[in-house]
Short mmCIF file of C-alpha atoms and ligand atoms in Angstrom, two decimals:
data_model
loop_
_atom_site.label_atom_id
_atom_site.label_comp_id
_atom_site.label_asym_id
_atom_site.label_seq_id
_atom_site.Cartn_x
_atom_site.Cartn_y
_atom_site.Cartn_z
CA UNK O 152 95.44 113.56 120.45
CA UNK O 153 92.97 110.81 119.46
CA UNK O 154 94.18 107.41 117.83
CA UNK O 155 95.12 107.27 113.83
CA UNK O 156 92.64 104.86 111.97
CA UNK O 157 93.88 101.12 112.44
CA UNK O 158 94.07 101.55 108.45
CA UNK O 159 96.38 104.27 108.65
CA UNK O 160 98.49 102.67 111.32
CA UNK O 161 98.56 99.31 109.28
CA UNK O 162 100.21 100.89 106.14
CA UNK O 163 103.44 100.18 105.33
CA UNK O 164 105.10 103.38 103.49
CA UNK O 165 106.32 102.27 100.30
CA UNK O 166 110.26 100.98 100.05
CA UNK O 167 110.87 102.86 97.24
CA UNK O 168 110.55 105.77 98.87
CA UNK O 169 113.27 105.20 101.32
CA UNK O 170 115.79 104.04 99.05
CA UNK O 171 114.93 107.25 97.53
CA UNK O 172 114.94 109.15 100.45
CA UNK O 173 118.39 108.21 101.48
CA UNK O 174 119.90 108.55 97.98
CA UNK O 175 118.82 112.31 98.01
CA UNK O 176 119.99 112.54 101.49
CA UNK O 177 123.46 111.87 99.78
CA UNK O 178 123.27 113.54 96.79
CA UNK O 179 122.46 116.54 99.25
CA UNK O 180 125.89 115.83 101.24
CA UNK O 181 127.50 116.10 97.33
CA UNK O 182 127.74 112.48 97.07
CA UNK O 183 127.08 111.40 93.20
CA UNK O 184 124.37 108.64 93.76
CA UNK O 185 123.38 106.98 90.53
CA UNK O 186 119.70 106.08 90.81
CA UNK O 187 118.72 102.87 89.44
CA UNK O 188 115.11 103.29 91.32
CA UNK O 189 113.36 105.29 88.76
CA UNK O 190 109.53 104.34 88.10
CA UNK O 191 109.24 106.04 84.81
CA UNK O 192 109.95 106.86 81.41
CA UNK O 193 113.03 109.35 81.62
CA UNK O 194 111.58 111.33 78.59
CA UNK O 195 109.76 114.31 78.28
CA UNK O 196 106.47 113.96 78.01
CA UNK O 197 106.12 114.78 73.71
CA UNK O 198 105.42 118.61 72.51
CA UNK O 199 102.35 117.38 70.73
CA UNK O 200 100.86 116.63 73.80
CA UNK O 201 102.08 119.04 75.66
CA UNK O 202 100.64 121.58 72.99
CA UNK O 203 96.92 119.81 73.55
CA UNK O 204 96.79 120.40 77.16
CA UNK O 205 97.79 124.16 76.18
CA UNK O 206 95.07 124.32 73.99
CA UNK O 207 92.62 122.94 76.55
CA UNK O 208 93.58 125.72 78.94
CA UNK O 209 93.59 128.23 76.25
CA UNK O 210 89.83 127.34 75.56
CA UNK O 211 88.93 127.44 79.19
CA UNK O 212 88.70 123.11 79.46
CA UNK O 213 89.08 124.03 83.14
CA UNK O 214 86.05 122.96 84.86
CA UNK O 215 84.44 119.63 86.83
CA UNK O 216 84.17 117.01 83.87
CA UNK O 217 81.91 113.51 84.72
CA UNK O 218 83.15 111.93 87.07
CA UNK O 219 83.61 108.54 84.55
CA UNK O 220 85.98 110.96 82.25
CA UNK O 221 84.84 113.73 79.19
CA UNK O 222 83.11 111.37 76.56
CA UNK O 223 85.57 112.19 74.16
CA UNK O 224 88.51 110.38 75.92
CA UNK O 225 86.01 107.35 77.26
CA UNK O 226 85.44 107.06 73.36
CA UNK O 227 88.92 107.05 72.54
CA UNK O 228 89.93 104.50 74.67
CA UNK O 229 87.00 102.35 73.66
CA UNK O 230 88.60 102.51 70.20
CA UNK O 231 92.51 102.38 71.20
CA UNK O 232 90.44 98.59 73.09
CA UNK O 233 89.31 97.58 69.90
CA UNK O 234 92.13 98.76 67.71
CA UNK O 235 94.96 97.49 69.73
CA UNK O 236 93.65 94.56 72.02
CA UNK O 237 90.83 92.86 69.92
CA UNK O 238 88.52 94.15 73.00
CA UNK O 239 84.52 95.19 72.24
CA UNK O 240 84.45 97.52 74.85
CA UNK O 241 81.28 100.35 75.34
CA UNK O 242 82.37 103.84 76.12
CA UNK O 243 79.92 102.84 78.78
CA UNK O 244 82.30 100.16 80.12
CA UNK O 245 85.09 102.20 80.36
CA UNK O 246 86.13 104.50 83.36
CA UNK O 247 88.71 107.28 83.60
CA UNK O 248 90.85 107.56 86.90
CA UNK O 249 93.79 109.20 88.72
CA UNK O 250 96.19 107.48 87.02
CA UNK O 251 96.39 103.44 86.41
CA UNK O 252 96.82 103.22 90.42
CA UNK O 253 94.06 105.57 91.14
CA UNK O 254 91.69 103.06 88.88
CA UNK O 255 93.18 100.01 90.79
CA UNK O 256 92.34 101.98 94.26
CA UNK O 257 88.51 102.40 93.11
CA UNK O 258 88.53 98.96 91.68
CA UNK O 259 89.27 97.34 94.81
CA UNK O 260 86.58 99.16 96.18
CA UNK O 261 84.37 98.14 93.88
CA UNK O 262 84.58 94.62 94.42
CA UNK O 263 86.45 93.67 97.71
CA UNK O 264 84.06 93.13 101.11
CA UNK O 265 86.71 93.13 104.10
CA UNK O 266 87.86 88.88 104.81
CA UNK O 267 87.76 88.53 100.70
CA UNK O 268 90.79 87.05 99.01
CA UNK O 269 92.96 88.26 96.34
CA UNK O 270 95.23 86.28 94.70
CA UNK O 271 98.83 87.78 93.71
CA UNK O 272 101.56 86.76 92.07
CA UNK O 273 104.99 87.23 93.13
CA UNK O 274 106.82 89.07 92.72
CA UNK O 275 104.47 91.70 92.40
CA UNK O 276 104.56 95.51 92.92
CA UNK O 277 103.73 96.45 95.92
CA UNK O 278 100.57 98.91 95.44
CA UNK O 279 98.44 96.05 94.67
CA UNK O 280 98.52 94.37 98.30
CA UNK O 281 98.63 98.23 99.87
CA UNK O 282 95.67 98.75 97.82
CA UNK O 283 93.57 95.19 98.29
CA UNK O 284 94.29 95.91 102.54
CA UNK O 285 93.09 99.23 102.45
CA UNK O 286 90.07 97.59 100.77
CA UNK O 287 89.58 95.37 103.76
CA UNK O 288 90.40 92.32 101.86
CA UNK O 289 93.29 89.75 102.52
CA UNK O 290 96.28 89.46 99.40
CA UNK O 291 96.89 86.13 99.20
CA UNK O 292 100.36 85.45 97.46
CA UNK O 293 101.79 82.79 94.91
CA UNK O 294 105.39 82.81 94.41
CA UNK O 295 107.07 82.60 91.24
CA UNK O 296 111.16 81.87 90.58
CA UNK O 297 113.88 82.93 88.90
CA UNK O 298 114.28 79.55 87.49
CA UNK O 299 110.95 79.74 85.72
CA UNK O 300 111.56 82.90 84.50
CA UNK O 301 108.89 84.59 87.27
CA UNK O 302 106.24 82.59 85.12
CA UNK O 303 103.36 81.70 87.40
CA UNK O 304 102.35 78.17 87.25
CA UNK O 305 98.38 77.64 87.04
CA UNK O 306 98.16 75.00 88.53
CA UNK O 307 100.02 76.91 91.60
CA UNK O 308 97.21 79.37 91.39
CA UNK O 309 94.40 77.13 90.84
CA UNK O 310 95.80 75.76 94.80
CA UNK O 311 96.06 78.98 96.26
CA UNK O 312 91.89 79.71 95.05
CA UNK O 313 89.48 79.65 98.51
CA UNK O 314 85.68 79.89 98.41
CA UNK O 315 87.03 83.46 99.72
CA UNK O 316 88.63 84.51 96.84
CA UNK O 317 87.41 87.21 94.90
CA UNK O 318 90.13 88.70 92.14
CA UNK O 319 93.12 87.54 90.77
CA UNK O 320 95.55 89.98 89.44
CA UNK O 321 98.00 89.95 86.49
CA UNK O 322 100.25 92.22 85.66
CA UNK O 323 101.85 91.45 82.11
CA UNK O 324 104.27 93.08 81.34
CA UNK O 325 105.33 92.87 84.99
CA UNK O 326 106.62 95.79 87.42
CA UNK O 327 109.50 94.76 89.07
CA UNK O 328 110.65 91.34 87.13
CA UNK O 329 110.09 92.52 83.45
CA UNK O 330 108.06 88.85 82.48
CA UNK O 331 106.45 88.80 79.63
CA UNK O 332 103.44 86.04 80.41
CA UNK O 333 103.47 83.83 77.17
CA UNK O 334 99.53 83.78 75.35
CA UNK O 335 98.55 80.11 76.58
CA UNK O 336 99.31 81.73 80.75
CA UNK O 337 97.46 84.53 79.98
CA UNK O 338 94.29 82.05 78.54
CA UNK O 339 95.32 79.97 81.57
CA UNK O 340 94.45 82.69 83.73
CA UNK O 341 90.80 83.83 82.02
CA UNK O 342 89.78 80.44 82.10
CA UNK O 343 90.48 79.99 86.07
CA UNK O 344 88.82 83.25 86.19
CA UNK O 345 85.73 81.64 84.09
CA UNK O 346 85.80 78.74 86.49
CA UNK O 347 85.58 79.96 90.16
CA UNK O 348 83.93 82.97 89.03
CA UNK O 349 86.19 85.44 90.27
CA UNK O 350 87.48 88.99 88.69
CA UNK O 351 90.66 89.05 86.95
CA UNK O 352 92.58 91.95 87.23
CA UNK O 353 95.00 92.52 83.74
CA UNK O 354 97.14 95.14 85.01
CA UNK O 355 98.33 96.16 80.77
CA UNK O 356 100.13 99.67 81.76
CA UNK O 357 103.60 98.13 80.23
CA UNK O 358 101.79 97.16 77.06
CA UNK O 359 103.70 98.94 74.63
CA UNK O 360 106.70 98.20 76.17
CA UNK O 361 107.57 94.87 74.90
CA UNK O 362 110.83 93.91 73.39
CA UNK O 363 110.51 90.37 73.35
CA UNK O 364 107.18 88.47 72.67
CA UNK O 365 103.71 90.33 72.69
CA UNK O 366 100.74 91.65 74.48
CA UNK O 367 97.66 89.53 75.28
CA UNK O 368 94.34 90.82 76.53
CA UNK O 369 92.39 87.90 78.65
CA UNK O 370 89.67 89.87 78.34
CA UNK O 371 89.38 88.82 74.91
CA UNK O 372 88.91 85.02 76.39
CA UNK O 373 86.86 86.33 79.70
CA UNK O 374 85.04 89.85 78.85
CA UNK O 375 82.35 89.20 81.44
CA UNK O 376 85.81 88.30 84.47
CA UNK O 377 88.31 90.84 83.43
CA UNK O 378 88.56 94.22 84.45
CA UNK O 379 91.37 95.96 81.93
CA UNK O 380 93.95 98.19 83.64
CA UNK O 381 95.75 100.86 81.70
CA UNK O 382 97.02 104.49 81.62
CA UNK O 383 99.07 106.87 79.62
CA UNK O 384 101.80 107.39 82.11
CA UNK O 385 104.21 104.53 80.98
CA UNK O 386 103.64 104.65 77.20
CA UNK O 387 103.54 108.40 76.21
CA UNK O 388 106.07 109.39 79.61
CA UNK O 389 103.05 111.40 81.35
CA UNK O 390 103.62 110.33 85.26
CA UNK O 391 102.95 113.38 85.96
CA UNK O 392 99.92 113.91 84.44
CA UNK O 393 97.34 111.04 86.53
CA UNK O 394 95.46 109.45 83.89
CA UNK O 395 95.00 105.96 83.75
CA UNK O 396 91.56 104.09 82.95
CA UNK O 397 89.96 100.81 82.53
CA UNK O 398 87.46 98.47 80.70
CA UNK O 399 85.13 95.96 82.16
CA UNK O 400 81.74 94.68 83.30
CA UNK O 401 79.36 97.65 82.95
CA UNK O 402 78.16 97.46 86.65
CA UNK O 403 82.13 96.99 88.49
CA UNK O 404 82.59 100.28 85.79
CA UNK O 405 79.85 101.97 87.67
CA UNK O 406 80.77 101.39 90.85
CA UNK O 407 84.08 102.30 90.13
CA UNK O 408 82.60 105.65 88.94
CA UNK O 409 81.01 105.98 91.63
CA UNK O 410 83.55 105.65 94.34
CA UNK O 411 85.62 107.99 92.23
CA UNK O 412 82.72 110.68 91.96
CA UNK O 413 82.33 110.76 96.37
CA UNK O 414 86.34 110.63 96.54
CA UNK O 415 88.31 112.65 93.90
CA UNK O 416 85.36 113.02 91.41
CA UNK O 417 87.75 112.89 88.13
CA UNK O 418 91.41 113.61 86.92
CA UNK O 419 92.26 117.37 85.88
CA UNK O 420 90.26 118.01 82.99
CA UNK O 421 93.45 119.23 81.04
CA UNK O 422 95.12 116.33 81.87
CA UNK O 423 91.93 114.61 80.18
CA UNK O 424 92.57 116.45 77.08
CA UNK O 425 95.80 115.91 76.54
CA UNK O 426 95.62 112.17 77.31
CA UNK O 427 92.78 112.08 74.40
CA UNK O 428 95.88 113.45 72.20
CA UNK O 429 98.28 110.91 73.35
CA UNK O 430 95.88 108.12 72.49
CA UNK O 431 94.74 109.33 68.96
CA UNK O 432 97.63 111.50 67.38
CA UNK O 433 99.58 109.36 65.10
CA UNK O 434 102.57 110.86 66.49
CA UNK O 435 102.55 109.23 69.73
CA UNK O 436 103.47 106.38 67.98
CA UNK O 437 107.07 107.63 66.80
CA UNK O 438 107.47 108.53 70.31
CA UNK O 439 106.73 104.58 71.16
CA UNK O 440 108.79 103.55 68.54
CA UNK O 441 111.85 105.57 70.00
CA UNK O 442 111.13 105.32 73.30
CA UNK O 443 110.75 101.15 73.40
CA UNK O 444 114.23 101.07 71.12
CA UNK O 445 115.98 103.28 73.42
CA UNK O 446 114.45 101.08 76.38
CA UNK O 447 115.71 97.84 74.22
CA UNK O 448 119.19 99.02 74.16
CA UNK O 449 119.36 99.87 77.86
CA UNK O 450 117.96 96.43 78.58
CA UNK O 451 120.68 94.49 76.91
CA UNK O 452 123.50 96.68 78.42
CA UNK O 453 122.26 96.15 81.61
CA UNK O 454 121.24 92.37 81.35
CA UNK O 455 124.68 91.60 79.62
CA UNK O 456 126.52 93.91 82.10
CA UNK O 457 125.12 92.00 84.95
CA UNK O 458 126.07 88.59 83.89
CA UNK O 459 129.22 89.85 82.77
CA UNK O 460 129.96 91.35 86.89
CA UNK O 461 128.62 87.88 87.93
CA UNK O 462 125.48 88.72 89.45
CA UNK O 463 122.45 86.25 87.55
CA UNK O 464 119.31 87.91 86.49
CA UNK O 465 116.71 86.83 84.09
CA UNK O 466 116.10 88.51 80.86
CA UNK O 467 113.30 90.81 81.18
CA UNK O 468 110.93 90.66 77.69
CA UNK O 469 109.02 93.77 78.86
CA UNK O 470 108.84 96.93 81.12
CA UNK O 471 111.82 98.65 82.09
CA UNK O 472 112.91 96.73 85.04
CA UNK O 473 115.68 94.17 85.78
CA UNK O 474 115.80 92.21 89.13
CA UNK O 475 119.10 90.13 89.56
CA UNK O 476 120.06 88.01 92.09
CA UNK O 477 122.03 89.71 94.82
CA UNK O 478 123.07 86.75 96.85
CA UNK O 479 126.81 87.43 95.90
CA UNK O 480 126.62 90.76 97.67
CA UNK O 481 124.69 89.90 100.68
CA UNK O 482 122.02 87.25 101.06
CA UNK O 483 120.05 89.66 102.48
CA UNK O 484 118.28 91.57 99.46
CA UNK O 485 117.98 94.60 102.16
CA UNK O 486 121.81 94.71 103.65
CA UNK O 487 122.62 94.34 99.87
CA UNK O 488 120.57 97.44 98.69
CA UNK O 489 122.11 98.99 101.65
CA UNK O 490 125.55 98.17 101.07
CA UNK O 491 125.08 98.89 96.77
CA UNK O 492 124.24 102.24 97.88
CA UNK O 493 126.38 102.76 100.81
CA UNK O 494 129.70 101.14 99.25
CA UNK O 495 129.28 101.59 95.81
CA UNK O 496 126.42 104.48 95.43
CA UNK O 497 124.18 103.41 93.13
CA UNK O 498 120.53 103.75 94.54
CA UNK O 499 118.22 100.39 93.64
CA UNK O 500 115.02 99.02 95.24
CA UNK O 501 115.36 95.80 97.46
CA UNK O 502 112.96 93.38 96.74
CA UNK O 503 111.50 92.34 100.24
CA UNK O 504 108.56 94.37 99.49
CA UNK O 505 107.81 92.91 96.62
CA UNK O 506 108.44 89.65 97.81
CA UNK O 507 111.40 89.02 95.80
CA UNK O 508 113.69 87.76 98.21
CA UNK O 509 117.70 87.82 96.98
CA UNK O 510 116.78 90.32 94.20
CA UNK O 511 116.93 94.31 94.07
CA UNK O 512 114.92 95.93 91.23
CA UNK O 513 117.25 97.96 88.89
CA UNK O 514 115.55 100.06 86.75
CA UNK O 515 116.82 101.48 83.30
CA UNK O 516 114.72 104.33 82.74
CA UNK O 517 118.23 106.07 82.74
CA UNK O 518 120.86 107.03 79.80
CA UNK O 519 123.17 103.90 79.00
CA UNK O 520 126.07 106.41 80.21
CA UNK O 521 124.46 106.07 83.76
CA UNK O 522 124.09 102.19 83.31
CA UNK O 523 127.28 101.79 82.26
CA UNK O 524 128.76 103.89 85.17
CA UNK O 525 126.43 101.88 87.71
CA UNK O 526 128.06 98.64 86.16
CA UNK O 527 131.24 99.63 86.77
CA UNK O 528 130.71 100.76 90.13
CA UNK O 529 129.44 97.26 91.02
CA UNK O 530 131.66 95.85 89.56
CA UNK O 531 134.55 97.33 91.68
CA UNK O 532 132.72 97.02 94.80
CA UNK O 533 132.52 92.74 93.66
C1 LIG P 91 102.46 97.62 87.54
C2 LIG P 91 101.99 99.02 87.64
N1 LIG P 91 100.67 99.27 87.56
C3 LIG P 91 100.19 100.50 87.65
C4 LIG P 91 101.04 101.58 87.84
C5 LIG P 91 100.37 102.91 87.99
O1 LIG P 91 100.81 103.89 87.14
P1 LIG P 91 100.09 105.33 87.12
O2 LIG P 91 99.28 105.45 88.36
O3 LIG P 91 101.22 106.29 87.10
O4 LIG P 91 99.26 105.34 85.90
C6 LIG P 91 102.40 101.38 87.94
C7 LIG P 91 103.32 102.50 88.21
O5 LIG P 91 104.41 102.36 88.71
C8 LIG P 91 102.90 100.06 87.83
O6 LIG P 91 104.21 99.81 87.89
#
């Protein structure tokens, strides 16, 4: 047979995927694994948006759509822009993909020519570099610490910027450390952005999951830099469902579109719908309200728990991830995933991948029964 693409060969598959992989394997053999690995919301997605998506299918919503997303929901998220961010985005400037990742996928094609640079900060999750590689261009990392609360320095990232570079991504809330960037980083950032000319990248798909501090757009400080990245999946529980979409420059917007209309030309038209529902019934916001204080609680049992076992972790203000420091287990963040799961079966996500050395990512998208039985477990096995 003839050679894979060097692409494809250069791919790493994702680590989550074989923690996963071998915590099924042992639930299989009977073995009660409790999963702290979970990427999303464990609630169903809510009945009024369930109901929309019935209704689209009922009225026959079942055929191509533009490839940017139906006008309806391109005009919706426009609004939610302006309502929720302070953001003057045109439906025009706004793009509807496969999910938040699929709109990070077509905006790296957009903008990346292969040898270009894009600056990350770590720890970061791990689509982003995947996703900038595939793109031809070169992730170029800046490590944060524990000690600073996985708060970037600017003047760190101001060092790391190359006549090469050509984004800079953010991610606040952050998947895996839970940091909540305070306002004056987050101006930090737009203003670098301003200065070298490059494209900031505000990965917002936590937004609404903040329990300590708030949400900052800095494309309210650089409209003409930032490209906005959000999605429904996180905030209204619809993983499932592949809709993200994003704001920005009217021409990186196009040839997002464009990419999008020659690859997967547009997200299931139902799923469309219903995402217009999410983001304009005032209903979804009860669901926000209980799902963030349910989150909240979970976050302190956990955090507290932790401490409590001795195992050091920062306090996450956002998201629904924790990542302590596993040292005390095994310096080795992999041989301690491997022995948490092994020795004490509960399933979490080392953090090599996301270069997070010493941590694991726990995540509690899981009932505080689970959490509390995952504590205890570790505990015993300390
Ligand atoms: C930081 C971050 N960005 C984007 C996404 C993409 O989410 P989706 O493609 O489900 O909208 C995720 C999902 O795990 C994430 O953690």
């Amino acid at each position: 047979m003839r050679s894979l693409s060097q692409r494809a060969k250069a791919l790493k598959p994702s680590a989550t995927v074989a923690v996963n992989a071998r915590a099924l394997e042992l639930k299989r053999q009977g073995i009660d694994v409790i999963a702290l690995t979970a990427g999303e919301p464990d609630f169903d997605t809510p009945e009024h948006i369930k109901e929309a998506a019935r209704r689209a299918l009922a009225e026959g919503k079942t055929k191509y759509t533009p490839p940017a997303g139906i006008p309806e929901l391109r005009e919706a998220v426009a609004d939610k822009f302006r309502r929720e961010n302070g953001l003057n985005y045109t439906p025009e400037q706004v793009t509807i993909g496969v999910g938040g990742k699929g709109v990070l996928y077509n905006l790296f094609q957009a903008i990346i020519d292969p040898g270009d640079e894009v600056i990350l900060i770590a720890p970061y999750w791990v689509s982003y570099s995947a996703q900038v590689e595939l793109a031809g261009g070169r992730a170029v990392v800046v490590p944060t610490s524990a000690e600073e609360d996985f708060i970037p320095d600017l003047a760190a990232i101001a060092r790391a910027i190359s006549p090469k570079t050509k984004a800079l991504v953010v991610n606040s809330p952050s998947n895996p450390t839970g940091a909540v960037y305070p306002e004056e980083i987050l101006v930090g950032l737009a203003k670098l952005a301003i200065e070298h000319d490059l494209y900031l990248i505000s990965d917002e798909i936590y937004e609404h999951l903040i329990y300590e501090g708030k949400a900052f757009s800095p494309a309210a400080v650089a409209p003409e830099h930032t490209i906005t990245v959000n999605g429904v999946a996180k905030t209204y529980a619809m993983t499932g469902w592949r809709v993200g979409y994003a704001g920005g420059p009217k021409a990186v917007i196009q040839a997002m579109t464009k990419i999008q209309g020659q690859s997967v030309t547009h997200p299931t038209s139902i799923a469309q719908w219903a995402a217009l529902e999410a983001l304009t019934n005032p209903k979804s916001q009860e669901f926000i309200a209980m799902a963030r204080a349910a989150f909240d609680r979970r976050r302190k049992l956990i955090v507290e728990g932790l401490r409590a076992i001795g195992l050091p972790t920062t306090t996450p203000k956002g998201a629904f991830y924790v990542m302590p420091d596993v040292r005390r287990i095994h310096e080795d963040e992999l041989k301690a995933a491997e022995i948490l799961l092994e020795r004490a079966r509960v399933a979490v996500v080392p953090g090599t991948d996301f270069k997070a050395p010493g941590h694991v990512r726990m995540s509690y998208a899981t009932s505080e029964a689970a959490i509390q039985e995952a504590l205890e477990r570790i505990r015993t096995l300390l």
